[in-house]
């Protein structure tokens, strides 16, 4: 873990200062009474093996104190575990929340360049690994260090020679464990990254199952999955192989320390310099001393995986957010005049998409954008909504540059219906009312009727309370699109964007909805991205685009009379339909 990741994680721990202090306090109390227990054991042993008559009073006192210390240590350890769990769950909850919130602030370019499964893996799986692995490991590490210090102090107070032997032998175990651990970290990083890739592929294939099966791609999908899974498997084997060396190596070295303490202590007892009871205390201390090393070495693999996961979450949290708006400009009364001025944009600096685009749209006009695939139609809409920002130039609405507006304010003025419907798990009412905070049932029913979906809803169990599954899988594509149309109608926006908004709807329903759209579009600037040219014949303006440039602009009739690009596209489409 690099310093920045560690510092970032410490910021989360500092949020719960009192819980952390309580954790360290109870850890210290636990260790304090644990290291006092061997002394009582030694005193009890001395009373039993003494040459004179056993002093049962002293013996019972030692046993009682032994029980008291053990009880206090157990209680303190229970409270320590409670504090540790509370701290862990608080931080996991914070990381989940902050990671999800971060995604909402990232530019779409970041989301587009990362698979959905990888993002989900970072927000859910990696955060859980950080909490359950790393934070718990830190707890064990802190307790272990305190216990080691306490045991060394007690050993030195009982016999300096034996205590120094333990201190001298300790670095061997630490150095060997560090060398092995430092060489395995990149293996665990590779393993966590491959898990994210695997999750992304599974999500991709699960969402595209219909296409996968339609193209009989099942065997290829399985082969590709097997290939990635094999990489995860091999990476896991190597990381576990190296990681597995740490614990047995540490245990062997610690056993040597225990054996040395036993042998040296035995000779010291025989020479009369050490009592049998104190010798038994030393053996208990040697066992306590070894325990933290063995415990930490046994979870080193989990720690390494957690460190790699922490780095992935930190990378997400440190990603550059959307460029802030230059100002908080607002339009007193939106009329909808739109100007694209010297607009330039590219996804890849080596491949310009839109260059020096200049177009004026009058307020209240209906503008259709047509052209071949890759012409820049959807990109133009993305720039209008500030899903992406231009490289140069700008877009002005009623004279105000959109870069000077808050994104949330800008988007509130648009109603957007896309070809791909977005339905979330919840009731039909919830999905339609999503477009307007505080919407009533009467509001929802009214727009559902306008969207020609009310009768269909009333035929369902529980009508508007019918539960839609994730992505609306339990209704048809057309019904999904109608719900999205009703959602936009509910917002009654100042401007509209329709991107193949009726592509999944039958002709009869489309005609009825088009009449509703026509009513909505009156005095509302509307952008229509269309492939079916029959739907845009009444548009005030049609922009024909190719390679990011507007090659032709005008009404449907005027463009047909030019017999240019639009004319050829129109003729080819209707000739094809005639066939």
GROMACS .gro file of C-alpha atoms in nm, residues 17-399:
model
  383
   17UNK     CA    1  -1.192   0.893   1.671
   18UNK     CA    2  -1.366   0.787   1.992
   19UNK     CA    3  -1.445   0.440   1.861
   20UNK     CA    4  -1.081   0.404   1.755
   21UNK     CA    5  -0.959   0.529   2.093
   22UNK     CA    6  -1.194   0.283   2.263
   23UNK     CA    7  -1.061   0.003   2.043
   24UNK     CA    8  -0.701   0.083   2.133
   25UNK     CA    9  -0.789   0.130   2.501
   26UNK     CA   10  -0.961  -0.207   2.535
   27UNK     CA   11  -0.685  -0.372   2.331
   28UNK     CA   12  -0.430  -0.234   2.576
   29UNK     CA   13  -0.636  -0.346   2.879
   30UNK     CA   14  -0.672  -0.694   2.727
   31UNK     CA   15  -0.298  -0.724   2.673
   32UNK     CA   16  -0.216  -0.580   3.017
   33UNK     CA   17  -0.416  -0.844   3.202
   34UNK     CA   18  -0.309  -1.120   2.964
   35UNK     CA   19   0.056  -1.057   3.048
   36UNK     CA   20  -0.024  -1.053   3.422
   37UNK     CA   21  -0.179  -1.401   3.409
   38UNK     CA   22   0.152  -1.594   3.364
   39UNK     CA   23   0.290  -1.429   3.681
   40UNK     CA   24  -0.002  -1.566   3.882
   41UNK     CA   25   0.049  -1.906   3.721
   42UNK     CA   26   0.415  -1.897   3.822
   43UNK     CA   27   0.330  -1.807   4.182
   44UNK     CA   28   0.077  -2.090   4.199
   45UNK     CA   29   0.332  -2.337   4.062
   46UNK     CA   30   0.593  -2.222   4.313
   47UNK     CA   31   0.350  -2.286   4.597
   48UNK     CA   32   0.275  -2.636   4.469
   49UNK     CA   33   0.633  -2.750   4.404
   50UNK     CA   34   0.792  -2.574   4.702
   51UNK     CA   35   1.003  -2.782   4.944
   52UNK     CA   36   0.813  -2.657   5.245
   53UNK     CA   37   0.448  -2.715   5.321
   54UNK     CA   38   0.211  -2.566   5.064
   55UNK     CA   39   0.072  -2.229   5.171
   56UNK     CA   40  -0.286  -2.275   5.054
   57UNK     CA   41  -0.373  -1.917   5.145
   58UNK     CA   42  -0.112  -1.779   4.904
   59UNK     CA   43  -0.206  -2.047   4.649
   60UNK     CA   44  -0.574  -1.956   4.659
   61UNK     CA   45  -0.490  -1.588   4.637
   62UNK     CA   46  -0.288  -1.657   4.323
   63UNK     CA   47  -0.572  -1.864   4.176
   64UNK     CA   48  -0.831  -1.595   4.260
   65UNK     CA   49  -0.616  -1.322   4.106
   66UNK     CA   50  -0.564  -1.549   3.807
   67UNK     CA   51  -0.941  -1.578   3.764
   68UNK     CA   52  -0.994  -1.203   3.810
   69UNK     CA   53  -0.726  -1.118   3.552
   70UNK     CA   54  -0.866  -1.373   3.307
   71UNK     CA   55  -1.220  -1.237   3.353
   72UNK     CA   56  -1.110  -0.875   3.302
   73UNK     CA   57  -0.903  -0.975   2.997
   74UNK     CA   58  -1.202  -1.163   2.850
   75UNK     CA   59  -1.439  -0.871   2.912
   76UNK     CA   60  -1.193  -0.620   2.766
   77UNK     CA   61  -1.143  -0.844   2.462
   78UNK     CA   62  -1.520  -0.865   2.412
   79UNK     CA   63  -1.544  -0.484   2.420
   80UNK     CA   64  -1.241  -0.464   2.191
   81UNK     CA   65  -1.417  -0.689   1.938
   82UNK     CA   66  -1.733  -0.480   1.966
   83UNK     CA   67  -1.537  -0.162   1.897
   84UNK     CA   68  -1.353  -0.328   1.610
   85UNK     CA   69  -1.677  -0.448   1.449
   86UNK     CA   70  -1.844  -0.111   1.497
   87UNK     CA   71  -1.548   0.071   1.341
   88UNK     CA   72  -1.535  -0.177   1.052
   89UNK     CA   73  -1.906  -0.155   0.970
   90UNK     CA   74  -1.906   0.225   0.996
   91UNK     CA   75  -1.614   0.252   0.754
   92UNK     CA   76  -1.759  -0.006   0.514
   93UNK     CA   77  -2.086   0.190   0.507
   94UNK     CA   78  -1.896   0.515   0.448
   95UNK     CA   79  -1.686   0.362   0.171
   96UNK     CA   80  -1.993   0.213   0.001
   97UNK     CA   81  -2.171   0.549   0.017
   98UNK     CA   82  -1.872   0.757  -0.092
   99UNK     CA   83  -1.779   0.519  -0.375
  100UNK     CA   84  -2.135   0.523  -0.509
  101UNK     CA   85  -2.156   0.901  -0.474
  102UNK     CA   86  -1.822   0.930  -0.652
  103UNK     CA   87  -1.959   0.746  -0.955
  104UNK     CA   88  -2.239   1.005  -0.976
  105UNK     CA   89  -1.975   1.279  -1.002
  106UNK     CA   90  -1.745   1.112  -1.253
  107UNK     CA   91  -1.751   1.217  -1.617
  108UNK     CA   92  -1.922   0.973  -1.851
  109UNK     CA   93  -1.587   0.915  -2.021
  110UNK     CA   94  -1.464   0.737  -1.707
  111UNK     CA   95  -1.777   0.523  -1.683
  112UNK     CA   96  -1.763   0.446  -2.056
  113UNK     CA   97  -1.401   0.330  -2.027
  114UNK     CA   98  -1.466   0.090  -1.738
  115UNK     CA   99  -1.685  -0.216  -1.749
  116UNK     CA  100  -1.999  -0.211  -1.537
  117UNK     CA  101  -1.888  -0.528  -1.358
  118UNK     CA  102  -1.553  -0.374  -1.265
  119UNK     CA  103  -1.722  -0.066  -1.116
  120UNK     CA  104  -1.965  -0.286  -0.921
  121UNK     CA  105  -1.672  -0.496  -0.799
  122UNK     CA  106  -1.492  -0.187  -0.668
  123UNK     CA  107  -1.797  -0.043  -0.493
  124UNK     CA  108  -1.913  -0.372  -0.336
  125UNK     CA  109  -1.651  -0.649  -0.332
  126UNK     CA  110  -1.336  -0.441  -0.294
  127UNK     CA  111  -1.488  -0.223  -0.021
  128UNK     CA  112  -1.593  -0.536   0.170
  129UNK     CA  113  -1.240  -0.673   0.135
  130UNK     CA  114  -1.099  -0.349   0.276
  131UNK     CA  115  -1.336  -0.358   0.572
  132UNK     CA  116  -1.342  -0.725   0.659
  133UNK     CA  117  -0.980  -0.791   0.573
  134UNK     CA  118  -0.765  -0.485   0.618
  135UNK     CA  119  -0.939  -0.317   0.912
  136UNK     CA  120  -0.967  -0.644   1.106
  137UNK     CA  121  -0.601  -0.710   1.024
  138UNK     CA  122  -0.504  -0.368   1.160
  139UNK     CA  123  -0.684  -0.458   1.482
  140UNK     CA  124  -0.490  -0.785   1.507
  141UNK     CA  125  -0.169  -0.605   1.420
  142UNK     CA  126  -0.214  -0.338   1.688
  143UNK     CA  127  -0.310  -0.594   1.954
  144UNK     CA  128  -0.017  -0.810   1.849
  145UNK     CA  129   0.235  -0.527   1.875
  146UNK     CA  130   0.107  -0.428   2.222
  147UNK     CA  131   0.121  -0.792   2.335
  148UNK     CA  132   0.477  -0.834   2.205
  149UNK     CA  133   0.591  -0.519   2.387
  150UNK     CA  134   0.415  -0.625   2.707
  151UNK     CA  135   0.563  -0.975   2.699
  152UNK     CA  136   0.916  -0.844   2.634
  153UNK     CA  137   0.885  -0.603   2.929
  154UNK     CA  138   0.768  -0.886   3.158
  155UNK     CA  139   1.043  -1.121   3.037
  156UNK     CA  140   1.314  -0.861   3.094
  157UNK     CA  141   1.177  -0.789   3.441
  158UNK     CA  142   1.193  -1.161   3.529
  159UNK     CA  143   1.525  -1.252   3.367
  160UNK     CA  144   1.728  -1.015   3.148
  161UNK     CA  145   1.933  -1.293   2.984
  162UNK     CA  146   1.637  -1.493   2.855
  163UNK     CA  147   1.453  -1.174   2.756
  164UNK     CA  148   1.751  -1.057   2.548
  165UNK     CA  149   1.770  -1.395   2.372
  166UNK     CA  150   1.408  -1.353   2.260
  167UNK     CA  151   1.470  -0.995   2.142
  168UNK     CA  152   1.780  -1.100   1.943
  169UNK     CA  153   1.601  -1.388   1.768
  170UNK     CA  154   1.285  -1.189   1.684
  171UNK     CA  155   1.418  -0.991   1.381
  172UNK     CA  156   1.487  -1.316   1.193
  173UNK     CA  157   1.116  -1.401   1.180
  174UNK     CA  158   1.017  -1.043   1.096
  175UNK     CA  159   1.272  -1.004   0.815
  176UNK     CA  160   1.189  -1.338   0.652
  177UNK     CA  161   0.814  -1.265   0.662
  178UNK     CA  162   0.869  -0.917   0.518
  179UNK     CA  163   1.081  -1.045   0.229
  180UNK     CA  164   0.818  -1.301   0.130
  181UNK     CA  165   0.527  -1.058   0.172
  182UNK     CA  166   0.693  -0.782  -0.033
  183UNK     CA  167   0.735  -1.022  -0.324
  184UNK     CA  168   0.374  -1.139  -0.323
  185UNK     CA  169   0.190  -0.805  -0.321
  186UNK     CA  170   0.191  -0.764  -0.701
  187UNK     CA  171   0.044  -1.115  -0.730
  188UNK     CA  172  -0.251  -1.021  -0.511
  189UNK     CA  173  -0.294  -0.693  -0.703
  190UNK     CA  174  -0.308  -0.889  -1.028
  191UNK     CA  175  -0.560  -1.131  -0.875
  192UNK     CA  176  -0.796  -0.853  -0.760
  193UNK     CA  177  -0.779  -0.679  -1.100
  194UNK     CA  178  -0.855  -1.006  -1.279
  195UNK     CA  179  -1.155  -1.061  -1.052
  196UNK     CA  180  -1.286  -0.721  -1.159
  197UNK     CA  181  -1.233  -0.815  -1.525
  198UNK     CA  182  -1.413  -1.145  -1.469
  199UNK     CA  183  -1.705  -0.967  -1.302
  200UNK     CA  184  -1.727  -0.724  -1.592
  201UNK     CA  185  -1.738  -1.005  -1.847
  202UNK     CA  186  -2.007  -1.197  -1.655
  203UNK     CA  187  -2.220  -0.882  -1.631
  204UNK     CA  188  -2.171  -0.809  -2.001
  205UNK     CA  189  -2.272  -1.161  -2.105
  206UNK     CA  190  -2.566  -1.172  -1.862
  207UNK     CA  191  -2.711  -0.848  -2.002
  208UNK     CA  192  -2.661  -0.963  -2.359
  209UNK     CA  193  -2.793  -1.317  -2.324
  210UNK     CA  194  -3.053  -1.273  -2.597
  211UNK     CA  195  -2.787  -1.161  -2.847
  212UNK     CA  196  -2.543  -1.428  -2.729
  213UNK     CA  197  -2.800  -1.699  -2.797
  214UNK     CA  198  -2.929  -1.542  -3.117
  215UNK     CA  199  -2.578  -1.561  -3.262
  216UNK     CA  200  -2.514  -1.905  -3.103
  217UNK     CA  201  -2.220  -1.747  -2.922
  218UNK     CA  202  -2.262  -1.964  -2.610
  219UNK     CA  203  -1.955  -2.180  -2.672
  220UNK     CA  204  -1.739  -1.876  -2.752
  221UNK     CA  205  -1.867  -1.698  -2.440
  222UNK     CA  206  -1.785  -2.003  -2.227
  223UNK     CA  207  -1.440  -2.024  -2.387
  224UNK     CA  208  -1.371  -1.655  -2.319
  225UNK     CA  209  -1.497  -1.688  -1.961
  226UNK     CA  210  -1.282  -1.997  -1.911
  227UNK     CA  211  -0.978  -1.807  -2.037
  228UNK     CA  212  -1.026  -1.518  -1.791
  229UNK     CA  213  -1.121  -1.758  -1.512
  230UNK     CA  214  -0.802  -1.956  -1.578
  231UNK     CA  215  -0.597  -1.638  -1.539
  232UNK     CA  216  -0.771  -1.572  -1.206
  233UNK     CA  217  -0.703  -1.933  -1.105
  234UNK     CA  218  -0.334  -1.919  -1.197
  235UNK     CA  219  -0.286  -1.581  -1.033
  236UNK     CA  220  -0.459  -1.712  -0.721
  237UNK     CA  221  -0.240  -2.023  -0.712
  238UNK     CA  222   0.082  -1.823  -0.732
  239UNK     CA  223  -0.028  -1.562  -0.479
  240UNK     CA  224  -0.145  -1.832  -0.236
  241UNK     CA  225   0.175  -2.032  -0.295
  242UNK     CA  226   0.401  -1.746  -0.196
  243UNK     CA  227   0.165  -1.631   0.076
  244UNK     CA  228   0.148  -1.983   0.220
  245UNK     CA  229   0.523  -1.976   0.281
  246UNK     CA  230   0.491  -1.701   0.539
  247UNK     CA  231   0.290  -1.877   0.809
  248UNK     CA  232   0.486  -2.206   0.831
  249UNK     CA  233   0.816  -2.018   0.807
  250UNK     CA  234   0.709  -1.785   1.085
  251UNK     CA  235   0.587  -2.076   1.298
  252UNK     CA  236   0.915  -2.267   1.257
  253UNK     CA  237   1.122  -1.965   1.356
  254UNK     CA  238   0.893  -1.888   1.650
  255UNK     CA  239   0.909  -2.250   1.762
  256UNK     CA  240   1.286  -2.216   1.765
  257UNK     CA  241   1.249  -1.912   1.992
  258UNK     CA  242   1.017  -2.114   2.219
  259UNK     CA  243   1.263  -2.404   2.226
  260UNK     CA  244   1.558  -2.177   2.307
  261UNK     CA  245   1.361  -2.020   2.594
  262UNK     CA  246   1.277  -2.369   2.720
  263UNK     CA  247   1.634  -2.499   2.706
  264UNK     CA  248   1.800  -2.187   2.851
  265UNK     CA  249   1.530  -2.159   3.116
  266UNK     CA  250   1.570  -2.526   3.216
  267UNK     CA  251   1.945  -2.486   3.267
  268UNK     CA  252   1.880  -2.167   3.465
  269UNK     CA  253   1.638  -2.358   3.690
  270UNK     CA  254   1.891  -2.638   3.741
  271UNK     CA  255   2.154  -2.384   3.838
  272UNK     CA  256   1.917  -2.246   4.101
  273UNK     CA  257   1.899  -1.901   3.943
  274UNK     CA  258   1.533  -1.939   3.849
  275UNK     CA  259   1.237  -2.097   4.023
  276UNK     CA  260   1.018  -2.357   3.854
  277UNK     CA  261   0.719  -2.123   3.879
  278UNK     CA  262   0.897  -1.834   3.707
  279UNK     CA  263   1.025  -2.080   3.446
  280UNK     CA  264   0.665  -2.185   3.374
  281UNK     CA  265   0.577  -1.815   3.346
  282UNK     CA  266   0.855  -1.778   3.089
  283UNK     CA  267   0.718  -2.068   2.885
  284UNK     CA  268   0.373  -1.909   2.890
  285UNK     CA  269   0.524  -1.575   2.787
  286UNK     CA  270   0.714  -1.744   2.505
  287UNK     CA  271   0.386  -1.891   2.384
  288UNK     CA  272   0.212  -1.551   2.412
  289UNK     CA  273   0.505  -1.391   2.233
  290UNK     CA  274   0.480  -1.631   1.941
  291UNK     CA  275   0.103  -1.599   1.906
  292UNK     CA  276   0.092  -1.251   1.742
  293UNK     CA  277   0.355  -1.353   1.487
  294UNK     CA  278   0.166  -1.671   1.404
  295UNK     CA  279  -0.170  -1.492   1.390
  296UNK     CA  280  -0.044  -1.213   1.166
  297UNK     CA  281   0.141  -1.453   0.936
  298UNK     CA  282  -0.174  -1.667   0.904
  299UNK     CA  283  -0.376  -1.370   0.770
  300UNK     CA  284  -0.102  -1.222   0.552
  301UNK     CA  285  -0.275  -1.346   0.235
  302UNK     CA  286  -0.598  -1.179   0.339
  303UNK     CA  287  -0.407  -0.861   0.421
  304UNK     CA  288  -0.235  -0.860   0.081
  305UNK     CA  289  -0.567  -0.906  -0.100
  306UNK     CA  290  -0.719  -0.628   0.110
  307UNK     CA  291  -0.428  -0.396   0.034
  308UNK     CA  292  -0.476  -0.454  -0.339
  309UNK     CA  293  -0.851  -0.395  -0.302
  310UNK     CA  294  -0.785  -0.072  -0.108
  311UNK     CA  295  -0.565   0.052  -0.392
  312UNK     CA  296  -0.846  -0.014  -0.644
  313UNK     CA  297  -1.107   0.167  -0.433
  314UNK     CA  298  -0.864   0.455  -0.378
  315UNK     CA  299  -0.805   0.478  -0.753
  316UNK     CA  300  -1.179   0.512  -0.806
  317UNK     CA  301  -1.214   0.770  -0.528
  318UNK     CA  302  -0.921   0.969  -0.668
  319UNK     CA  303  -1.049   0.976  -1.026
  320UNK     CA  304  -1.097   1.323  -1.171
  321UNK     CA  305  -1.455   1.441  -1.138
  322UNK     CA  306  -1.659   1.634  -1.393
  323UNK     CA  307  -1.518   1.979  -1.459
  324UNK     CA  308  -1.713   2.226  -1.242
  325UNK     CA  309  -1.933   2.478  -1.417
  326UNK     CA  310  -1.773   2.818  -1.459
  327UNK     CA  311  -2.070   2.995  -1.304
  328UNK     CA  312  -2.425   2.939  -1.181
  329UNK     CA  313  -2.600   3.122  -1.461
  330UNK     CA  314  -2.973   3.065  -1.505
  331UNK     CA  315  -3.227   3.173  -1.763
  332UNK     CA  316  -3.510   3.387  -1.627
  333UNK     CA  317  -3.765   3.243  -1.868
  334UNK     CA  318  -3.653   2.963  -2.099
  335UNK     CA  319  -3.763   3.018  -2.457
  336UNK     CA  320  -3.533   2.761  -2.619
  337UNK     CA  321  -3.318   2.941  -2.877
  338UNK     CA  322  -3.005   2.728  -2.921
  339UNK     CA  323  -2.677   2.825  -3.089
  340UNK     CA  324  -2.388   2.590  -3.157
  341UNK     CA  325  -2.090   2.825  -3.193
  342UNK     CA  326  -1.757   2.701  -3.333
  343UNK     CA  327  -1.828   2.373  -3.155
  344UNK     CA  328  -1.537   2.128  -3.155
  345UNK     CA  329  -1.524   1.790  -2.983
  346UNK     CA  330  -1.338   1.460  -2.995
  347UNK     CA  331  -1.326   1.144  -2.787
  348UNK     CA  332  -0.974   1.078  -2.913
  349UNK     CA  333  -0.746   1.376  -2.979
  350UNK     CA  334  -0.610   1.196  -3.285
  351UNK     CA  335  -0.957   1.156  -3.437
  352UNK     CA  336  -1.165   1.478  -3.434
  353UNK     CA  337  -1.539   1.411  -3.446
  354UNK     CA  338  -1.705   1.755  -3.453
  355UNK     CA  339  -1.510   2.057  -3.581
  356UNK     CA  340  -1.619   2.422  -3.590
  357UNK     CA  341  -1.991   2.343  -3.595
  358UNK     CA  342  -2.214   2.650  -3.624
  359UNK     CA  343  -2.592   2.606  -3.617
  360UNK     CA  344  -2.873   2.836  -3.501
  361UNK     CA  345  -3.200   2.687  -3.372
  362UNK     CA  346  -3.493   2.923  -3.324
  363UNK     CA  347  -3.695   2.905  -3.003
  364UNK     CA  348  -3.978   2.656  -3.028
  365UNK     CA  349  -3.843   2.484  -3.339
  366UNK     CA  350  -3.851   2.108  -3.386
  367UNK     CA  351  -3.509   2.000  -3.512
  368UNK     CA  352  -3.442   1.656  -3.655
  369UNK     CA  353  -3.086   1.525  -3.670
  370UNK     CA  354  -3.024   1.254  -3.929
  371UNK     CA  355  -2.728   1.089  -4.095
  372UNK     CA  356  -2.533   0.764  -4.115
  373UNK     CA  357  -2.400   0.579  -3.812
  374UNK     CA  358  -2.104   0.760  -3.657
  375UNK     CA  359  -2.208   1.098  -3.799
  376UNK     CA  360  -2.211   1.258  -3.452
  377UNK     CA  361  -2.586   1.275  -3.392
  378UNK     CA  362  -2.587   1.127  -3.041
  379UNK     CA  363  -2.262   1.307  -2.960
  380UNK     CA  364  -2.433   1.638  -3.036
  381UNK     CA  365  -2.709   1.548  -2.788
  382UNK     CA  366  -2.449   1.444  -2.528
  383UNK     CA  367  -2.283   1.784  -2.564
  384UNK     CA  368  -2.618   1.961  -2.540
  385UNK     CA  369  -2.690   1.782  -2.210
  386UNK     CA  370  -2.330   1.831  -2.090
  387UNK     CA  371  -2.270   1.459  -2.055
  388UNK     CA  372  -1.948   1.566  -2.227
  389UNK     CA  373  -1.804   1.915  -2.258
  390UNK     CA  374  -1.671   2.058  -2.586
  391UNK     CA  375  -1.300   2.088  -2.654
  392UNK     CA  376  -1.357   2.432  -2.804
  393UNK     CA  377  -1.648   2.660  -2.880
  394UNK     CA  378  -1.976   2.627  -2.696
  395UNK     CA  379  -2.351   2.581  -2.692
  396UNK     CA  380  -2.571   2.877  -2.598
  397UNK     CA  381  -2.933   2.856  -2.484
  398UNK     CA  382  -3.114   3.190  -2.499
  399UNK     CA  383  -2.772   3.353  -2.517
   0.00000   0.00000   0.00000
